[in-house]
Every structure is written in C-alpha cells, then in structure tokens.
CSV table of N, CA and C and ligand atoms in Angstrom, one decimal:
chain,number,residue,atom,x,y,z
Q,215,MET,N,58.4,20.2,6.1
Q,215,MET,CA,57.7,19.4,7.2
Q,215,MET,C,56.2,19.7,7.2
Q,216,LYS,N,55.8,21.0,7.0
Q,216,LYS,CA,54.4,21.4,7.0
Q,216,LYS,C,53.7,20.7,5.8
Q,217,THR,N,54.3,20.7,4.7
Q,217,THR,CA,53.7,20.0,3.5
Q,217,THR,C,53.5,18.5,3.7
Q,218,PHE,N,54.5,17.9,4.4
Q,218,PHE,CA,54.4,16.5,4.7
Q,218,PHE,C,53.2,16.2,5.5
Q,219,ILE,N,52.9,17.1,6.6
Q,219,ILE,CA,51.8,16.8,7.5
Q,219,ILE,C,50.4,17.0,6.7
Q,220,ILE,N,50.4,18.0,5.8
Q,220,ILE,CA,49.2,18.2,5.0
Q,220,ILE,C,48.9,17.0,4.1
Q,221,ILE,N,49.9,16.5,3.5
Q,221,ILE,CA,49.8,15.3,2.6
Q,221,ILE,C,49.3,14.1,3.4
Q,222,LEU,N,49.9,14.0,4.7
Q,222,LEU,CA,49.6,12.9,5.5
Q,222,LEU,C,48.1,12.9,5.9
Q,223,ILE,N,47.6,14.1,6.2
Q,223,ILE,CA,46.2,14.3,6.6
Q,223,ILE,C,45.3,13.9,5.4
Q,224,LEU,N,45.7,14.4,4.2
Q,224,LEU,CA,44.9,14.1,3.0
Q,224,LEU,C,44.8,12.6,2.8
Q,225,VAL,N,45.9,11.9,3.0
Q,225,VAL,CA,45.9,10.4,2.8
Q,225,VAL,C,45.0,9.7,3.8
Q,226,VAL,N,45.1,10.2,5.0
Q,226,VAL,CA,44.2,9.6,6.1
Q,226,VAL,C,42.7,9.9,5.7
Q,227,LEU,N,42.4,11.1,5.3
Q,227,LEU,CA,41.0,11.4,5.0
Q,227,LEU,C,40.5,10.5,3.8
Q,228,ALA,N,41.4,10.4,2.8
Q,228,ALA,CA,41.0,9.6,1.6
Q,228,ALA,C,40.8,8.1,2.1
Q,229,GLY,N,41.7,7.6,2.9
Q,229,GLY,CA,41.5,6.3,3.5
Q,229,GLY,C,40.2,6.1,4.2
Q,230,LEU,N,39.9,7.0,5.1
Q,230,LEU,CA,38.6,7.0,5.8
Q,230,LEU,C,37.4,7.0,4.9
Q,231,GLY,N,37.5,7.9,3.9
Q,231,GLY,CA,36.4,8.0,2.9
Q,231,GLY,C,36.2,6.7,2.2
Q,232,TRP,N,37.3,6.1,1.7
Q,232,TRP,CA,37.2,4.8,1.0
Q,232,TRP,C,36.6,3.7,2.0
Q,233,TYR,N,37.0,3.8,3.2
Q,233,TYR,CA,36.5,2.8,4.2
Q,233,TYR,C,35.0,2.8,4.4
Q,234,PHE,N,34.5,4.1,4.6
Q,234,PHE,CA,33.1,4.2,4.8
Q,234,PHE,C,32.3,3.9,3.5
Q,235,TYR,N,32.9,4.3,2.4
Q,235,TYR,CA,32.2,4.0,1.1
Q,235,TYR,C,32.1,2.4,0.9
Q,236,SER,N,33.1,1.7,1.2
Q,236,SER,CA,33.1,0.3,1.0
Q,236,SER,C,32.2,-0.4,2.1
Q,237,GLN,N,32.1,0.2,3.3
Q,237,GLN,CA,31.2,-0.4,4.3
Q,237,GLN,C,29.8,-0.2,3.8
Q,238,ASN,N,29.5,0.9,3.3
Q,238,ASN,CA,28.2,1.2,2.7
Q,238,ASN,C,27.8,0.3,1.6
Q,239,MET,N,28.7,0.0,0.7
Q,239,MET,CA,28.5,-0.9,-0.4
Q,239,MET,C,28.2,-2.3,0.2
Q,240,ASN,N,28.9,-2.8,1.2
Q,240,ASN,CA,28.7,-4.1,1.8
Q,240,ASN,C,27.3,-4.2,2.4
Q,241,TYR,N,27.0,-3.1,3.1
Q,241,TYR,CA,25.7,-3.1,3.7
Q,241,TYR,C,24.5,-3.2,2.8
Q,242,SER,N,24.5,-2.5,1.7
Q,242,SER,CA,23.4,-2.6,0.7
Q,242,SER,C,23.4,-3.9,0.0
Q,243,GLY,N,24.6,-4.5,-0.2
Q,243,GLY,CA,24.7,-5.8,-0.8
Q,243,GLY,C,24.1,-6.8,0.1
Q,244,GLY,N,24.4,-6.8,1.4
Q,244,GLY,CA,23.9,-7.7,2.4
Q,244,GLY,C,22.4,-7.6,2.5
Q,245,PHE,N,21.9,-6.3,2.4
Q,245,PHE,CA,20.5,-6.1,2.5
Q,245,PHE,C,19.7,-6.8,1.4
Q,246,GLN,N,20.3,-6.6,0.2
Q,246,GLN,CA,19.6,-7.2,-1.0
Q,246,GLN,C,19.6,-8.8,-0.9
Q,247,ASN,N,20.7,-9.3,-0.4
Q,247,ASN,CA,20.7,-10.8,-0.2
Q,247,ASN,C,19.7,-11.2,0.8
Q,248,ASN,N,19.5,-10.5,1.9
Q,248,ASN,CA,18.6,-10.9,2.9
Q,248,ASN,C,17.1,-10.8,2.4
Q,249,SER,N,16.9,-9.9,1.5
Q,249,SER,CA,15.5,-9.7,1.1
Q,249,SER,C,15.0,-10.6,0.0
Q,250,THR,N,15.9,-11.4,-0.6
Q,250,THR,CA,15.4,-12.3,-1.6
Q,250,THR,C,14.9,-13.6,-0.8
Q,251,PRO,N,13.8,-14.3,-1.3
Q,251,PRO,CA,13.1,-14.0,-2.6
Q,251,PRO,C,11.9,-13.0,-2.4
Q,252,THR,N,11.7,-12.5,-1.2
Q,252,THR,CA,10.6,-11.6,-1.0
Q,252,THR,C,10.8,-10.3,-1.7
Q,253,PRO,N,9.8,-9.7,-2.3
Q,253,PRO,CA,10.0,-8.5,-3.1
Q,253,PRO,C,10.4,-7.3,-2.2
Q,254,THR,N,11.2,-6.4,-2.8
Q,254,THR,CA,11.6,-5.2,-2.1
Q,254,THR,C,10.7,-4.1,-2.5
Q,255,PRO,N,9.8,-3.7,-1.6
Q,255,PRO,CA,8.9,-2.6,-2.0
Q,255,PRO,C,9.6,-1.3,-2.1
Q,256,THR,N,9.4,-0.6,-3.2
Q,256,THR,CA,10.0,0.7,-3.3
Q,256,THR,C,9.0,1.7,-2.9
Q,257,PRO,N,9.3,2.5,-1.9
Q,257,PRO,CA,8.4,3.5,-1.3
Q,257,PRO,C,7.9,4.5,-2.3
Q,258,SER,N,8.8,4.9,-3.3
Q,258,SER,CA,8.4,5.9,-4.2
Q,258,SER,C,7.6,5.4,-5.4
Q,259,ALA,N,7.6,4.0,-5.5
Q,259,ALA,CA,7.0,3.4,-6.7
Q,259,ALA,C,5.4,3.5,-6.5
Q,260,VAL,N,4.8,3.7,-7.6
Q,260,VAL,CA,3.3,3.8,-7.6
Q,260,VAL,C,2.8,2.4,-8.1
Q,261,ASN,N,2.0,1.8,-7.3
Q,261,ASN,CA,1.4,0.5,-7.7
Q,261,ASN,C,0.3,0.7,-8.7
Q,262,ASN,N,0.4,0.1,-9.8
Q,262,ASN,CA,-0.5,0.3,-10.9
Q,262,ASN,C,-1.6,-0.8,-10.9
Q,263,GLU,N,-2.7,-0.5,-11.6
Q,263,GLU,CA,-3.7,-1.5,-11.9
Q,263,GLU,C,-3.7,-1.7,-13.4
Q,264,ILE,N,-3.5,-2.9,-13.8
Q,264,ILE,CA,-3.5,-3.3,-15.2
Q,264,ILE,C,-4.7,-4.1,-15.5
Q,265,VAL,N,-5.4,-3.7,-16.6
Q,265,VAL,CA,-6.6,-4.4,-16.9
Q,265,VAL,C,-6.4,-5.5,-18.0
Q,266,VAL,N,-6.9,-6.7,-17.8
Q,266,VAL,CA,-6.8,-7.7,-18.8
Q,266,VAL,C,-8.3,-8.1,-19.1
Q,267,LYS,N,-8.6,-8.1,-20.3
Q,267,LYS,CA,-10.0,-8.5,-20.7
Q,267,LYS,C,-10.0,-9.9,-21.2
Q,268,ILE,N,-11.1,-10.6,-20.8
Q,268,ILE,CA,-11.2,-12.0,-21.3
Q,268,ILE,C,-12.4,-12.1,-22.2
Q,269,THR,N,-12.1,-12.6,-23.4
Q,269,THR,CA,-13.2,-12.8,-24.4
Q,269,THR,C,-13.2,-14.2,-24.8
Q,270,SER,N,-14.0,-14.6,-25.8
Q,270,SER,CA,-14.0,-16.0,-26.3
Q,270,SER,C,-12.6,-16.3,-26.9
Q,271,ASP,N,-11.9,-15.3,-27.3
Q,271,ASP,CA,-10.5,-15.5,-27.9
Q,271,ASP,C,-9.4,-15.7,-26.8
Q,272,GLY,N,-9.8,-15.4,-25.6
Q,272,GLY,CA,-8.8,-15.5,-24.5
Q,272,GLY,C,-8.4,-14.2,-23.9
Q,273,PHE,N,-7.2,-14.2,-23.3
Q,273,PHE,CA,-6.8,-13.0,-22.6
Q,273,PHE,C,-6.3,-11.9,-23.5
Q,274,SER,N,-6.6,-10.7,-23.2
Q,274,SER,CA,-6.1,-9.5,-24.0
Q,274,SER,C,-5.7,-8.4,-23.0
Q,275,PRO,N,-4.4,-8.1,-22.9
Q,275,PRO,CA,-3.3,-8.8,-23.6
Q,275,PRO,C,-3.0,-10.1,-23.0
Q,276,SER,N,-2.4,-11.0,-23.7
Q,276,SER,CA,-2.2,-12.4,-23.2
Q,276,SER,C,-0.8,-12.4,-22.5
Q,277,THR,N,0.1,-11.5,-22.8
Q,277,THR,CA,1.4,-11.4,-22.1
Q,277,THR,C,1.5,-10.0,-21.6
Q,278,LEU,N,1.8,-9.9,-20.4
Q,278,LEU,CA,2.1,-8.5,-19.8
Q,278,LEU,C,3.2,-8.5,-18.8
Q,279,ASN,N,3.9,-7.4,-18.9
Q,279,ASN,CA,5.0,-7.2,-18.0
Q,279,ASN,C,4.6,-6.1,-16.9
Q,280,ILE,N,4.6,-6.5,-15.7
Q,280,ILE,CA,4.2,-5.6,-14.6
Q,280,ILE,C,5.3,-5.5,-13.6
Q,281,LYS,N,5.1,-4.6,-12.6
Q,281,LYS,CA,6.1,-4.5,-11.5
Q,281,LYS,C,5.5,-5.2,-10.3
Q,282,ALA,N,6.4,-5.7,-9.4
Q,282,ALA,CA,6.0,-6.3,-8.2
Q,282,ALA,C,5.1,-5.2,-7.4
Q,283,GLY,N,4.0,-5.6,-6.9
Q,283,GLY,CA,3.1,-4.7,-6.2
Q,283,GLY,C,1.9,-4.3,-7.1
Q,284,ASP,N,2.0,-4.5,-8.4
Q,284,ASP,CA,0.9,-4.1,-9.3
Q,284,ASP,C,-0.2,-5.1,-9.2
Q,285,THR,N,-1.4,-4.5,-9.4
Q,285,THR,CA,-2.6,-5.4,-9.4
Q,285,THR,C,-3.1,-5.6,-10.8
Q,286,VAL,N,-3.5,-6.8,-11.1
Q,286,VAL,CA,-4.1,-7.1,-12.5
Q,286,VAL,C,-5.6,-7.3,-12.2
Q,287,LYS,N,-6.4,-6.6,-13.0
Q,287,LYS,CA,-7.8,-6.7,-12.9
Q,287,LYS,C,-8.3,-7.4,-14.2
Q,288,PHE,N,-8.8,-8.6,-14.0
Q,288,PHE,CA,-9.4,-9.4,-15.1
Q,288,PHE,C,-10.8,-9.1,-15.2
Q,289,ILE,N,-11.2,-8.7,-16.4
Q,289,ILE,CA,-12.6,-8.4,-16.7
Q,289,ILE,C,-13.2,-9.4,-17.7
Q,290,ASN,N,-14.2,-10.0,-17.3
Q,290,ASN,CA,-14.9,-11.0,-18.2
Q,290,ASN,C,-15.7,-10.2,-19.2
Q,291,ASP,N,-15.2,-10.2,-20.4
Q,291,ASP,CA,-15.9,-9.5,-21.5
Q,291,ASP,C,-16.6,-10.4,-22.4
Q,292,ASP,N,-16.9,-11.6,-21.9
Q,292,ASP,CA,-17.5,-12.6,-22.7
Q,292,ASP,C,-18.9,-13.0,-22.2
Q,293,ALA,N,-19.7,-13.8,-22.9
Q,293,ALA,CA,-21.0,-14.2,-22.4
Q,293,ALA,C,-21.0,-15.4,-21.6
Q,294,VAL,N,-19.8,-16.0,-21.4
Q,294,VAL,CA,-19.7,-17.2,-20.5
Q,294,VAL,C,-18.7,-17.0,-19.4
Q,295,LYS,N,-18.8,-17.9,-18.5
Q,295,LYS,CA,-17.9,-17.7,-17.3
Q,295,LYS,C,-16.4,-18.0,-17.7
Q,296,HIS,N,-15.5,-17.3,-17.1
Q,296,HIS,CA,-14.1,-17.6,-17.2
Q,296,HIS,C,-13.4,-17.6,-15.9
Q,297,TRP,N,-12.3,-18.3,-15.8
Q,297,TRP,CA,-11.7,-18.6,-14.5
Q,297,TRP,C,-10.1,-18.5,-14.6
Q,298,PRO,N,-9.6,-17.2,-14.7
Q,298,PRO,CA,-8.2,-17.1,-14.8
Q,298,PRO,C,-7.5,-17.6,-13.5
Q,299,ALA,N,-6.4,-18.3,-13.7
Q,299,ALA,CA,-5.6,-18.9,-12.6
Q,299,ALA,C,-4.2,-19.1,-13.0
Q,300,SER,N,-3.3,-19.2,-12.0
Q,300,SER,CA,-1.9,-19.5,-12.1
Q,300,SER,C,-1.7,-20.9,-12.7
Q,301,GLY,N,-0.6,-21.1,-13.4
Q,301,GLY,CA,-0.2,-22.4,-13.9
Q,301,GLY,C,0.4,-23.1,-12.7
Q,302,PRO,N,0.6,-24.4,-12.7
Q,302,PRO,CA,0.1,-25.3,-13.7
Q,302,PRO,C,-1.3,-25.7,-13.5
Q,303,HIS,N,-2.0,-26.0,-14.6
Q,303,HIS,CA,-3.4,-26.6,-14.5
Q,303,HIS,C,-3.3,-28.0,-14.1
Q,304,PRO,N,-4.0,-28.6,-13.2
Q,304,PRO,CA,-5.1,-27.9,-12.5
Q,304,PRO,C,-4.8,-27.4,-11.1
Q,305,ALA,N,-3.5,-27.6,-10.7
Q,305,ALA,CA,-3.1,-27.3,-9.3
Q,305,ALA,C,-3.0,-25.8,-8.9
Q,306,HIS,N,-2.6,-25.0,-9.9
Q,306,HIS,CA,-2.5,-23.5,-9.7
Q,306,HIS,C,-1.6,-23.1,-8.6
Q,307,THR,N,-0.5,-23.8,-8.5
Q,307,THR,CA,0.4,-23.6,-7.3
Q,307,THR,C,1.6,-22.7,-7.6
Q,308,LEU,N,1.9,-22.4,-8.9
Q,308,LEU,CA,3.1,-21.6,-9.2
Q,308,LEU,C,3.1,-20.2,-8.6
Q,309,CYS,N,2.0,-19.6,-8.7
Q,309,CYS,CA,1.8,-18.2,-8.1
Q,309,CYS,C,0.7,-18.3,-7.1
Q,310,PRO,N,1.0,-18.7,-5.8
Q,310,PRO,CA,0.0,-18.9,-4.8
Q,310,PRO,C,-1.0,-17.8,-4.7
Q,311,GLY,N,-2.3,-18.1,-4.6
Q,311,GLY,CA,-3.3,-17.0,-4.5
Q,311,GLY,C,-3.9,-16.6,-5.7
Q,312,PHE,N,-3.1,-16.7,-6.8
Q,312,PHE,CA,-3.6,-16.2,-8.1
Q,312,PHE,C,-4.6,-17.3,-8.7
Q,313,ASP,N,-5.8,-17.2,-8.3
Q,313,ASP,CA,-6.9,-18.2,-8.7
Q,313,ASP,C,-8.2,-17.5,-8.4
Q,314,SER,N,-8.9,-17.3,-9.5
Q,314,SER,CA,-10.2,-16.5,-9.4
Q,314,SER,C,-11.4,-17.4,-9.0
Q,315,LYS,N,-11.1,-18.6,-8.3
Q,315,LYS,CA,-12.1,-19.5,-7.9
Q,315,LYS,C,-13.3,-18.8,-7.3
Q,316,PRO,N,-14.5,-19.1,-7.6
Q,316,PRO,CA,-15.0,-20.1,-8.5
Q,316,PRO,C,-15.2,-19.6,-10.0
Q,317,GLY,N,-14.4,-18.6,-10.4
Q,317,GLY,CA,-14.6,-18.1,-11.7
Q,317,GLY,C,-15.3,-16.8,-11.7
Q,318,ILE,N,-15.2,-16.1,-12.9
Q,318,ILE,CA,-15.8,-14.8,-13.1
Q,318,ILE,C,-17.0,-14.8,-14.0
Q,319,ASN,N,-18.1,-14.4,-13.5
Q,319,ASN,CA,-19.3,-14.4,-14.4
Q,319,ASN,C,-19.2,-13.2,-15.4
Q,320,PRO,N,-19.9,-13.4,-16.5
Q,320,PRO,CA,-19.9,-12.3,-17.5
Q,320,PRO,C,-20.2,-11.0,-17.0
Q,321,GLY,N,-19.3,-10.0,-17.3
Q,321,GLY,CA,-19.5,-8.6,-16.9
Q,321,GLY,C,-18.8,-8.3,-15.6
Q,322,GLU,N,-18.4,-9.4,-14.9
Q,322,GLU,CA,-17.7,-9.2,-13.6
Q,322,GLU,C,-16.2,-9.2,-13.7
Q,323,SER,N,-15.5,-8.9,-12.6
Q,323,SER,CA,-14.1,-8.9,-12.6
Q,323,SER,C,-13.5,-9.5,-11.4
Q,324,TYR,N,-12.2,-9.8,-11.5
Q,324,TYR,CA,-11.4,-10.4,-10.4
Q,324,TYR,C,-10.0,-9.7,-10.4
Q,325,SER,N,-9.6,-9.2,-9.2
Q,325,SER,CA,-8.3,-8.5,-9.1
Q,325,SER,C,-7.3,-9.3,-8.3
Q,326,PHE,N,-6.1,-9.3,-8.7
Q,326,PHE,CA,-5.0,-10.0,-7.9
Q,326,PHE,C,-3.8,-9.1,-7.9
Q,327,LYS,N,-3.2,-9.0,-6.7
Q,327,LYS,CA,-2.0,-8.2,-6.6
Q,327,LYS,C,-0.8,-9.1,-6.6
Q,328,PHE,N,0.1,-8.9,-7.6
Q,328,PHE,CA,1.3,-9.7,-7.8
Q,328,PHE,C,2.4,-9.1,-7.0
Q,329,ALA,N,2.7,-9.6,-5.8
Q,329,ALA,CA,3.7,-9.1,-4.9
Q,329,ALA,C,5.1,-9.6,-5.2
Q,330,GLU,N,5.2,-10.8,-5.7
Q,330,GLU,CA,6.4,-11.5,-5.9
Q,330,GLU,C,7.0,-11.4,-7.3
Q,331,ARG,N,8.3,-11.2,-7.4
Q,331,ARG,CA,8.9,-11.1,-8.7
Q,331,ARG,C,9.1,-12.5,-9.3
Q,332,LYS,N,8.3,-12.8,-10.2
Q,332,LYS,CA,8.4,-14.1,-10.9
Q,332,LYS,C,7.5,-14.1,-12.2
Q,333,THR,N,7.7,-15.1,-13.0
Q,333,THR,CA,6.9,-15.3,-14.2
Q,333,THR,C,5.7,-16.2,-13.8
Q,334,CYS,N,4.5,-15.7,-14.0
Q,334,CYS,CA,3.3,-16.5,-13.7
Q,334,CYS,C,2.6,-16.9,-15.0
Q,335,PRO,N,2.7,-18.1,-15.4
Q,335,PRO,CA,1.9,-18.6,-16.6
Q,335,PRO,C,0.4,-18.6,-16.1
Q,336,MET,N,-0.5,-18.2,-17.0
Q,336,MET,CA,-1.9,-18.2,-16.6
Q,336,MET,C,-2.7,-18.9,-17.6
Q,337,HIS,N,-3.9,-19.3,-17.2
Q,337,HIS,CA,-4.8,-20.0,-18.1
Q,337,HIS,C,-6.2,-19.8,-17.6
Q,338,ASP,N,-7.2,-20.2,-18.5
Q,338,ASP,CA,-8.6,-20.2,-18.1
Q,338,ASP,C,-8.9,-21.6,-17.6
Q,339,HIS,N,-9.2,-21.7,-16.3
Q,339,HIS,CA,-9.3,-23.1,-15.7
Q,339,HIS,C,-10.5,-23.8,-16.3
Q,340,LEU,N,-11.5,-23.1,-16.9
Q,340,LEU,CA,-12.6,-23.7,-17.5
Q,340,LEU,C,-12.4,-24.0,-19.0
Q,341,LYS,N,-11.3,-23.4,-19.5
Q,341,LYS,CA,-10.9,-23.6,-20.9
Q,341,LYS,C,-9.4,-23.5,-21.0
Q,342,PRO,N,-8.7,-24.5,-20.6
Q,342,PRO,CA,-7.2,-24.4,-20.4
Q,342,PRO,C,-6.4,-24.1,-21.7
Q,343,THR,N,-7.1,-24.2,-22.8
Q,343,THR,CA,-6.4,-23.8,-24.0
Q,343,THR,C,-6.2,-22.3,-24.2
Q,344,LEU,N,-6.9,-21.6,-23.4
Q,344,LEU,CA,-6.7,-20.1,-23.3
Q,344,LEU,C,-5.6,-19.8,-22.3
Q,345,THR,N,-4.5,-19.4,-22.8
Q,345,THR,CA,-3.3,-19.2,-21.9
Q,345,THR,C,-2.7,-17.8,-22.0
Q,346,GLY,N,-1.8,-17.5,-21.1
Q,346,GLY,CA,-1.2,-16.2,-21.1
Q,346,GLY,C,0.0,-16.2,-20.1
Q,347,LYS,N,0.6,-15.1,-20.0
Q,347,LYS,CA,1.8,-15.1,-19.1
Q,347,LYS,C,1.9,-13.7,-18.5
Q,348,ILE,N,2.2,-13.6,-17.2
Q,348,ILE,CA,2.4,-12.4,-16.5
Q,348,ILE,C,3.8,-12.4,-15.9
Q,349,VAL,N,4.6,-11.5,-16.4
Q,349,VAL,CA,6.0,-11.4,-16.0
Q,349,VAL,C,6.0,-10.2,-14.9
Q,350,VAL,N,6.3,-10.6,-13.7
Q,350,VAL,CA,6.4,-9.7,-12.6
Q,350,VAL,C,7.9,-9.3,-12.4
Q,351,GLU,N,8.2,-8.0,-12.6
Q,351,GLU,CA,9.6,-7.6,-12.5
Q,351,GLU,C,9.9,-6.8,-11.3
X,299,LIG,CU1,-6.5,-24.7,-14.1
C-alpha cells in the first residue's frame, strides 16, 4: 500500500510538471506570434555599426547581412555626391526611412538603423545602376 501511494505521488508530480512545461511553451509561442512583424529586441544583443563605403564603383560591400537593430553607416568615398536609399526607385518605400535625402556629399556619411527584419534592396538614387542589398535578420 505504501509503495502504491509513492507511485501515485510520482505520477501526480510528473503530470504537474508536464502541465507547467506545456503552459510555458504555449506562452512563448503566443508571445512570438504577437510580436510579429515588429522585431523582437534581444536585451543581451549588442547593436553593431556596419560601414559601407560608396565609390564610383558602387557600394562596398554591396550585399550585407546584419541583425535587427544594427546601424549601417554609409560613407561617401567618392568625389561626387551619392544618395543611398531603399528600393524601389524612385519611391523608396520598401524600407521606410532608409533614404539619405538629399544625398551624401563627398567625405560625408549617413547612418540608418535597421530595426525591422526584412531584406532591403538599395541603390544610389542619383545613379540607380549602383545597387546592393541589406538582409536584416
Ligand atoms: Cu531612388
């Protein structure tokens, strides 16, 4: 009889443990669903600054993978003005705010913080054949 009671207690404890575990899983799942499409800031994550240089050949690097919350600093390393902006040209609406209007003079820079997880095609608004892509993960 004593053994039976011990087994019964163990079964109840295991059941409770499973119950709380599954509740916890549901909670985090719901939280993730609620937070889309806004990015989930990770408190421990360090927000980096990534430098992209613009020359007469275009963006360098032209494709970059960054994390949500990172800032990209565009440095005009050319002798003429450049104007990095989000696609599509000329509306620049795909990644709102990413538009260095009215452009960057030689030797100057423009920084933009990419908060949203998405792929942002970019181009030079003054010379749209210069293109690139920023993948925000
Ligand atoms: Cu444009």
